[in-house]
JSON list of C-alpha atoms in Angstrom, two decimals:
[
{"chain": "C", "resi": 29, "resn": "UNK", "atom": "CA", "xyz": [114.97, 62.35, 79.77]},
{"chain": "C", "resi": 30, "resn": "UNK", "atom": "CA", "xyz": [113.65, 60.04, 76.58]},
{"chain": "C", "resi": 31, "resn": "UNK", "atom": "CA", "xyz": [110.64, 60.83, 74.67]},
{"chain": "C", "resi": 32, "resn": "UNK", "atom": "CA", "xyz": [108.57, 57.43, 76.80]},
{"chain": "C", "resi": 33, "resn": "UNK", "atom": "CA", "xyz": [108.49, 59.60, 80.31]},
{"chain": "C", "resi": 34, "resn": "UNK", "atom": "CA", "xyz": [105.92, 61.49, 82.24]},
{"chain": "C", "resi": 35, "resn": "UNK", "atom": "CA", "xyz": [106.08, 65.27, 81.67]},
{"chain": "C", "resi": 36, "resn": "UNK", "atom": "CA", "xyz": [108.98, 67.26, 83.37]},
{"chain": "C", "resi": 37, "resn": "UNK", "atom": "CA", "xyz": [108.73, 68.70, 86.51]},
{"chain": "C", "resi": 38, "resn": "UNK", "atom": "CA", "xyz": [108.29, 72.36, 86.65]},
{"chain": "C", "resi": 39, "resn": "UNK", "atom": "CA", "xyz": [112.10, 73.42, 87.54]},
{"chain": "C", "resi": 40, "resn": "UNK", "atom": "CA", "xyz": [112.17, 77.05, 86.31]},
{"chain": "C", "resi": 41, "resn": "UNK", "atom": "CA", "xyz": [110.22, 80.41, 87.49]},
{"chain": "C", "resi": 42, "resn": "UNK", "atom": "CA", "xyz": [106.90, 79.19, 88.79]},
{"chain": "C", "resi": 43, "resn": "UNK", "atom": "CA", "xyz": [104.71, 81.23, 86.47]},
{"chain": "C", "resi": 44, "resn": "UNK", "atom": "CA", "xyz": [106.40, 79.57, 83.35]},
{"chain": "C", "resi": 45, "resn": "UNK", "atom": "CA", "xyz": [105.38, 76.30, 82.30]},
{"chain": "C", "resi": 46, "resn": "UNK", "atom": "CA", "xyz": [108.16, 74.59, 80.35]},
{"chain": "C", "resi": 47, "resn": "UNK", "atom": "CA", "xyz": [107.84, 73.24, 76.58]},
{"chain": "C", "resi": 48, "resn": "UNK", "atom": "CA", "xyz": [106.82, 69.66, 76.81]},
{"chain": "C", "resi": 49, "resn": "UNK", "atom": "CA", "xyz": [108.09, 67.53, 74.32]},
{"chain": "C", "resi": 50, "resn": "UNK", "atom": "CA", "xyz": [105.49, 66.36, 71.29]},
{"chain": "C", "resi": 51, "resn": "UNK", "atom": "CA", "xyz": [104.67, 62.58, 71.31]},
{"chain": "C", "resi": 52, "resn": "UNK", "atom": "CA", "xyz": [103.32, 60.36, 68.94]},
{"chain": "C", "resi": 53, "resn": "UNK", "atom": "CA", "xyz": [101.06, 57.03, 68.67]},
{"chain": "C", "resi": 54, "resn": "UNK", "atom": "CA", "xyz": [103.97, 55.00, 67.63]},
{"chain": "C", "resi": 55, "resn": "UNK", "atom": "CA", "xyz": [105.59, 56.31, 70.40]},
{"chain": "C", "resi": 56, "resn": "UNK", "atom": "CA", "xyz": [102.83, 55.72, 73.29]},
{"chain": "C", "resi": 57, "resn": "UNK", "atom": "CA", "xyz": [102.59, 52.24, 71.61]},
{"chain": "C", "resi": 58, "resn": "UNK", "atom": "CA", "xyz": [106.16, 51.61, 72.12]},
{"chain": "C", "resi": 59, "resn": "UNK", "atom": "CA", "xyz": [106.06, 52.77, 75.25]},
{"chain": "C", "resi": 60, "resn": "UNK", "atom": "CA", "xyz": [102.79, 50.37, 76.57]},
{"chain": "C", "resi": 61, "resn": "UNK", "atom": "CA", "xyz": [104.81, 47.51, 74.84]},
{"chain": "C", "resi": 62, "resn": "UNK", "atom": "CA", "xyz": [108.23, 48.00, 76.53]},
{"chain": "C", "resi": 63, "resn": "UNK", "atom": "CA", "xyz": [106.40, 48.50, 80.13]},
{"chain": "C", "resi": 64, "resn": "UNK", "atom": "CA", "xyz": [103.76, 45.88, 79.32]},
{"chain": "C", "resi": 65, "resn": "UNK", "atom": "CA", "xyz": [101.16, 46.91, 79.64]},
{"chain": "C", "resi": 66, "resn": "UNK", "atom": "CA", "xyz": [99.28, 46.26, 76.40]},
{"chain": "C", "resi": 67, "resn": "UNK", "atom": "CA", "xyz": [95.62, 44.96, 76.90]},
{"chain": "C", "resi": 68, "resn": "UNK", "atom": "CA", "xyz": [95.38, 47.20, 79.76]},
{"chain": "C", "resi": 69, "resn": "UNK", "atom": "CA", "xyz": [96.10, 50.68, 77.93]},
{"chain": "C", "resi": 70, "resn": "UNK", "atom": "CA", "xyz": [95.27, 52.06, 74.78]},
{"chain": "C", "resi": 71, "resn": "UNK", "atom": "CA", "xyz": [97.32, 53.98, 72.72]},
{"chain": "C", "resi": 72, "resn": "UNK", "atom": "CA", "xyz": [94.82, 56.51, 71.51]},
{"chain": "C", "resi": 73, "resn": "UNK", "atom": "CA", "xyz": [93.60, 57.12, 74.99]},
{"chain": "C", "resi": 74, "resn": "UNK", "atom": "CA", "xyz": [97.36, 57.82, 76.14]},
{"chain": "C", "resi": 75, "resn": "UNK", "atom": "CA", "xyz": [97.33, 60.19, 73.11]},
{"chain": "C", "resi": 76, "resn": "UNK", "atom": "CA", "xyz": [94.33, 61.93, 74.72]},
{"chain": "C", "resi": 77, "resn": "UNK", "atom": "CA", "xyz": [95.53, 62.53, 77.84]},
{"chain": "C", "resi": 78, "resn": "UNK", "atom": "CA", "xyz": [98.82, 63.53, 76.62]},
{"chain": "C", "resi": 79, "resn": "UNK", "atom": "CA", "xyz": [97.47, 66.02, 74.39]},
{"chain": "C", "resi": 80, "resn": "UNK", "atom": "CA", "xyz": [94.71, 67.30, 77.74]},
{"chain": "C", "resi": 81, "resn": "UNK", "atom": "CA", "xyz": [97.78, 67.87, 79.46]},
{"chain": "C", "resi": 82, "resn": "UNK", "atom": "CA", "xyz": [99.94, 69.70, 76.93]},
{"chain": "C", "resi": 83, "resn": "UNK", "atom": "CA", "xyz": [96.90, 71.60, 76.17]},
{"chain": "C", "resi": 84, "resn": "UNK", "atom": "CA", "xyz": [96.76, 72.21, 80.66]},
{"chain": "C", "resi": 85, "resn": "UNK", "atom": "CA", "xyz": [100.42, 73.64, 80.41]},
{"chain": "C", "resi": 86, "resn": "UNK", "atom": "CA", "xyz": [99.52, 75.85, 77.39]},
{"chain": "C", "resi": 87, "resn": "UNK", "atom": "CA", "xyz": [96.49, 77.13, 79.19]},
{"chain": "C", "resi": 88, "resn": "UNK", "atom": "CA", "xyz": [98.79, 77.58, 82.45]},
{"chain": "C", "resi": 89, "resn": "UNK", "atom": "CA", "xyz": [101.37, 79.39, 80.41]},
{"chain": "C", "resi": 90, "resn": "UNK", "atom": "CA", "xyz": [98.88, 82.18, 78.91]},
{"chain": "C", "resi": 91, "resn": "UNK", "atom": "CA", "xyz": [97.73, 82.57, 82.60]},
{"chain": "C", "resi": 92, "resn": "UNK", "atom": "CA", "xyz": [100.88, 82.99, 83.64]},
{"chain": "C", "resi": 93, "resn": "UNK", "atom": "CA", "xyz": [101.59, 85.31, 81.12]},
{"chain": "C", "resi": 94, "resn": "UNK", "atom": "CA", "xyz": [98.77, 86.86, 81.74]},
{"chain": "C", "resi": 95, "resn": "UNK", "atom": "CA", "xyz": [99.07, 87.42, 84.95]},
{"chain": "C", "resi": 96, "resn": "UNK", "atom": "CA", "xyz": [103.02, 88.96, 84.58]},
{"chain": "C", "resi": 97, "resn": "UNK", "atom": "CA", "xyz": [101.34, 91.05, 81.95]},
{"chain": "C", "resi": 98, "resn": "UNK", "atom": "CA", "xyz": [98.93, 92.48, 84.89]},
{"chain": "C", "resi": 99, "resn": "UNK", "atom": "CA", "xyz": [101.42, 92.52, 87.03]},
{"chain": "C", "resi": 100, "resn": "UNK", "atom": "CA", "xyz": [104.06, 94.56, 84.96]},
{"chain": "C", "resi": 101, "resn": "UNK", "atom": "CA", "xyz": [100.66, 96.93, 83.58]},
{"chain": "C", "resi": 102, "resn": "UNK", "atom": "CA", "xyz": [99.84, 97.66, 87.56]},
{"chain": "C", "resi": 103, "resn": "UNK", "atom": "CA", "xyz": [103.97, 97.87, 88.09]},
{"chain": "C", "resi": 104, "resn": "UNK", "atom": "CA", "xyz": [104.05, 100.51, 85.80]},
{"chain": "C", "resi": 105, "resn": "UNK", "atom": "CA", "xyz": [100.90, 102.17, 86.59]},
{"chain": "C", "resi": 106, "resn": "UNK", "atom": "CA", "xyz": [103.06, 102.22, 90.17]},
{"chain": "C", "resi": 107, "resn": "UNK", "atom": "CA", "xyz": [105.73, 104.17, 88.96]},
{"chain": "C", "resi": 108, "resn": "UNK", "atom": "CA", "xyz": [104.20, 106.19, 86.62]},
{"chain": "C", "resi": 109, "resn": "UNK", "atom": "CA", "xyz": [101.76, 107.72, 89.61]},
{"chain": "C", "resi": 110, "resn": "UNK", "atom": "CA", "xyz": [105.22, 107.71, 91.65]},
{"chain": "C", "resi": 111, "resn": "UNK", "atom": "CA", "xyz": [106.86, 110.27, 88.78]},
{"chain": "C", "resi": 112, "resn": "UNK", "atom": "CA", "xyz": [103.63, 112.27, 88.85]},
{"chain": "C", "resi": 113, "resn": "UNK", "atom": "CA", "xyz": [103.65, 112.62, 92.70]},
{"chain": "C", "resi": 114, "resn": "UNK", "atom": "CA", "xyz": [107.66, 113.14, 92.79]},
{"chain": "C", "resi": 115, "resn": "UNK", "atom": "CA", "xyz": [106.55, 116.29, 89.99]},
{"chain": "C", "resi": 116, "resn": "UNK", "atom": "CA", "xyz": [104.07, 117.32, 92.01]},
{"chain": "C", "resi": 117, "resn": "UNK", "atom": "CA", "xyz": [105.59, 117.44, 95.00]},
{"chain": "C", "resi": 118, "resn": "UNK", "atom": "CA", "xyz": [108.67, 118.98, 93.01]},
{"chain": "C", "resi": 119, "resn": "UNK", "atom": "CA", "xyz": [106.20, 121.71, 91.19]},
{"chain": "C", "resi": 120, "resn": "UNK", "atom": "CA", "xyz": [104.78, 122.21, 95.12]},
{"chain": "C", "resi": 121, "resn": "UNK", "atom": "CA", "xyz": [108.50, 123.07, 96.20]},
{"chain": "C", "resi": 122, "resn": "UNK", "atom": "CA", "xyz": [109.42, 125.48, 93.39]},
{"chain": "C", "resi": 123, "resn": "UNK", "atom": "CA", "xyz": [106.11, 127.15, 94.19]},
{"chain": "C", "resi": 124, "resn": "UNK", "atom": "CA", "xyz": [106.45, 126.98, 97.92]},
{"chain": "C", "resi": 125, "resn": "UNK", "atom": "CA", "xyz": [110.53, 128.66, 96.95]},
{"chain": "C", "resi": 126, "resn": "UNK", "atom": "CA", "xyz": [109.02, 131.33, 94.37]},
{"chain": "C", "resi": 127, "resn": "UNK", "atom": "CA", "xyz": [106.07, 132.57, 97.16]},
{"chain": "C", "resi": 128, "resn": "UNK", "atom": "CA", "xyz": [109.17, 132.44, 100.22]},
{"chain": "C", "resi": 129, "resn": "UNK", "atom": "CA", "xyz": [111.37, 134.94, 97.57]},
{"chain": "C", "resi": 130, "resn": "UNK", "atom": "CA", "xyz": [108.19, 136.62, 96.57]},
{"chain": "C", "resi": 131, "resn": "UNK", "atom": "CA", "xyz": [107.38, 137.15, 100.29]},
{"chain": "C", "resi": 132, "resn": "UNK", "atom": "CA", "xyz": [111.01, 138.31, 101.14]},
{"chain": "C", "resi": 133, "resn": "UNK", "atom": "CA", "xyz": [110.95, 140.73, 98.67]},
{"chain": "C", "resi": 134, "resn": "UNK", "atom": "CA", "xyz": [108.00, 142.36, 99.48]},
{"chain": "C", "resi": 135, "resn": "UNK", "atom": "CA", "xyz": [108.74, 142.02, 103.03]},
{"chain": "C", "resi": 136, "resn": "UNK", "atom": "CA", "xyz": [111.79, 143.69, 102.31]},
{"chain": "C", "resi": 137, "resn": "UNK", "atom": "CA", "xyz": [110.22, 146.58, 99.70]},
{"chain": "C", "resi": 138, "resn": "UNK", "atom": "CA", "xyz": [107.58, 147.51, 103.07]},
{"chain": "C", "resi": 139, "resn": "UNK", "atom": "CA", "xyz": [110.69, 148.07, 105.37]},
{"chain": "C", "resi": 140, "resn": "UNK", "atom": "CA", "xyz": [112.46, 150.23, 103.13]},
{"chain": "C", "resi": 141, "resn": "UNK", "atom": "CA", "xyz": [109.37, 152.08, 102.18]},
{"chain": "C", "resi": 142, "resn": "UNK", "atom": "CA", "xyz": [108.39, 152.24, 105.94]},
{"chain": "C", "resi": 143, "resn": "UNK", "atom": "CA", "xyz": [112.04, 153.28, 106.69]},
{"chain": "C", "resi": 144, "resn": "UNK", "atom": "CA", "xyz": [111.49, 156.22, 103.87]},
{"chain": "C", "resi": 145, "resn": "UNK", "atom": "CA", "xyz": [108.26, 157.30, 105.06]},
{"chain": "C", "resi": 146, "resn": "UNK", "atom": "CA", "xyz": [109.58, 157.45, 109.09]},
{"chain": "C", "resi": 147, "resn": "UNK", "atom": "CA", "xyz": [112.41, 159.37, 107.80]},
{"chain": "C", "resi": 148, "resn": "UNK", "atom": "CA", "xyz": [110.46, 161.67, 105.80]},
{"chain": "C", "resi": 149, "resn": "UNK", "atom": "CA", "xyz": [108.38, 162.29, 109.01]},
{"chain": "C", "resi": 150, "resn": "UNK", "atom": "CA", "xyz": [111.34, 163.04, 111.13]},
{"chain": "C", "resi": 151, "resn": "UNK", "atom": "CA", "xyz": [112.18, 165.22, 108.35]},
{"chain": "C", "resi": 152, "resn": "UNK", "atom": "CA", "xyz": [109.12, 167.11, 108.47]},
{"chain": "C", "resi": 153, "resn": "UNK", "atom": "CA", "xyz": [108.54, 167.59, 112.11]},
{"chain": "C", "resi": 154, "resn": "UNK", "atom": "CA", "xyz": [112.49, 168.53, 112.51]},
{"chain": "C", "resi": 155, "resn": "UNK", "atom": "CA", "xyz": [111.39, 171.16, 109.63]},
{"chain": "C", "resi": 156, "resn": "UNK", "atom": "CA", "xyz": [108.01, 171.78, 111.36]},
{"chain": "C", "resi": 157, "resn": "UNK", "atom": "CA", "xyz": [110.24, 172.47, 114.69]},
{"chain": "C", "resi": 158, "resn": "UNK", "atom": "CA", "xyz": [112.52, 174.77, 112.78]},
{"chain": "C", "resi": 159, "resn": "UNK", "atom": "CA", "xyz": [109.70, 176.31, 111.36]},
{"chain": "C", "resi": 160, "resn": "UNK", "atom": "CA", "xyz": [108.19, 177.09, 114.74]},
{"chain": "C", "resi": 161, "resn": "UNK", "atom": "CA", "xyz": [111.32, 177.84, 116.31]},
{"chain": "C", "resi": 162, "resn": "UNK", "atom": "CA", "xyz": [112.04, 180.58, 113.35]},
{"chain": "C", "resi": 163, "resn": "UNK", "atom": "CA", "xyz": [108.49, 181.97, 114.12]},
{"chain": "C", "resi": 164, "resn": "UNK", "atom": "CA", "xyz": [109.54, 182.17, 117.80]},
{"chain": "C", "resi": 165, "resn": "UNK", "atom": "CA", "xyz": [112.75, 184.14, 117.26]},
{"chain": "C", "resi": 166, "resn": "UNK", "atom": "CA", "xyz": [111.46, 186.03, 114.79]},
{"chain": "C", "resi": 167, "resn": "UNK", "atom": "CA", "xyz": [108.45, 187.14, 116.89]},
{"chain": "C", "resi": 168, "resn": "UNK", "atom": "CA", "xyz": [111.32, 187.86, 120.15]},
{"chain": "C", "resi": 169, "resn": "UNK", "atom": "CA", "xyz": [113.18, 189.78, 117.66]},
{"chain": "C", "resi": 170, "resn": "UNK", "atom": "CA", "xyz": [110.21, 191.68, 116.91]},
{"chain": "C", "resi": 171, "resn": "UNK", "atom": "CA", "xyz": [108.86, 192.48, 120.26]},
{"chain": "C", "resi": 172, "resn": "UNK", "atom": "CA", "xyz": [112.96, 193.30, 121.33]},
{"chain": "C", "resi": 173, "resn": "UNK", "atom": "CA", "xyz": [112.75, 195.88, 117.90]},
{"chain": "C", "resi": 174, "resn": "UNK", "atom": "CA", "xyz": [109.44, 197.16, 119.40]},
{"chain": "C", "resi": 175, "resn": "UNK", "atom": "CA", "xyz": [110.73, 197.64, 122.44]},
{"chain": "C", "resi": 176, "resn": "UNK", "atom": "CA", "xyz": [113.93, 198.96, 121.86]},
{"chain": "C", "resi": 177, "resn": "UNK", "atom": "CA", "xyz": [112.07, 201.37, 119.44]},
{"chain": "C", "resi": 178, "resn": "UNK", "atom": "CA", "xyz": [109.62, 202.24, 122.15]},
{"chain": "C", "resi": 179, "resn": "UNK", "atom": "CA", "xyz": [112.92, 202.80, 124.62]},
{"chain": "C", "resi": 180, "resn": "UNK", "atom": "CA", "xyz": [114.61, 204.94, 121.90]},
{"chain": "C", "resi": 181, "resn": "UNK", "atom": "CA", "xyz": [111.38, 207.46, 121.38]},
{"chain": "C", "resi": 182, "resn": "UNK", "atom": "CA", "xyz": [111.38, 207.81, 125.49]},
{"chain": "C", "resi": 183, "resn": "UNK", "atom": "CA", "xyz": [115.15, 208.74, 125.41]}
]
């Protein structure tokens, strides 16, 4: 492309404008002469419009940045809230794991405690039942001594 042409199409990423090339009077002049076109274009108002549109693609450009900028800011903001959900969610699981073990053991601790106390009852009303049963054939043995002692007085 020489230095004499229109400004270059936009070919690259749509958000970037590309550099346009600087131009001078001499340049616009030469360029009037060669199409010819002199009387019915001015160099200095060529110049203007040159420079309005450079100054278009430079505005164009800091939008564009801009805009990436906002778009990489809320792209970030995106996965940073992303990582804190994945941590939450992960600090949510380790809690939900530490109140299932916490549960398990306690469930466990109350059936071995209720397994101790049920055996301990068994214990004492099998020791209760001995008890009563001693009582029992201790009280027989007494009313077979009282008898047999009342038999041996009569013989």
């Amino acid at each position: 492309m020489n230095s004499h042409s229109s400004p270059p199409a936009v070919t690259c990423h749509p958000l970037h404008t590309p550099q346009l090339p600087r131009r001078t009077i001499e340049q616009d002049r030469e360029f009037i002469k060669k199409k010819g076109l002199e009387g019915m274009l001015d160099a200095k108002a060529i110049r203007k419009r040159w420079e309005n549109l450079v100054q278009k693609y430079k505005d164009n450009e800091k939008q564009a940045d801009e805009v990436i900028q906002e778009m990489q800011r809320e792209q970030r903001e995106r996965e940073e809230k992303r990582e804190r959900e994945a941590a939450e969610r992960e600090e949510r699981r380790h809690q939900e794991a530490v109140e299932r073990e916490e549960r398990r053991h306690r469930q466990t601790v109350e059936r071995e405690e209720r397994f101790f106390r049920e055996m301990r009852e068994r214990e004492d009303r099998r020791d209760r039942e001995m008890a009563a049963r001693e009582r029992e054939a201790s009280a027989r043995e007494e009313r077979l001594l009282a008898i047999l002692d009342v038999i041996s007085k009569k013989i």
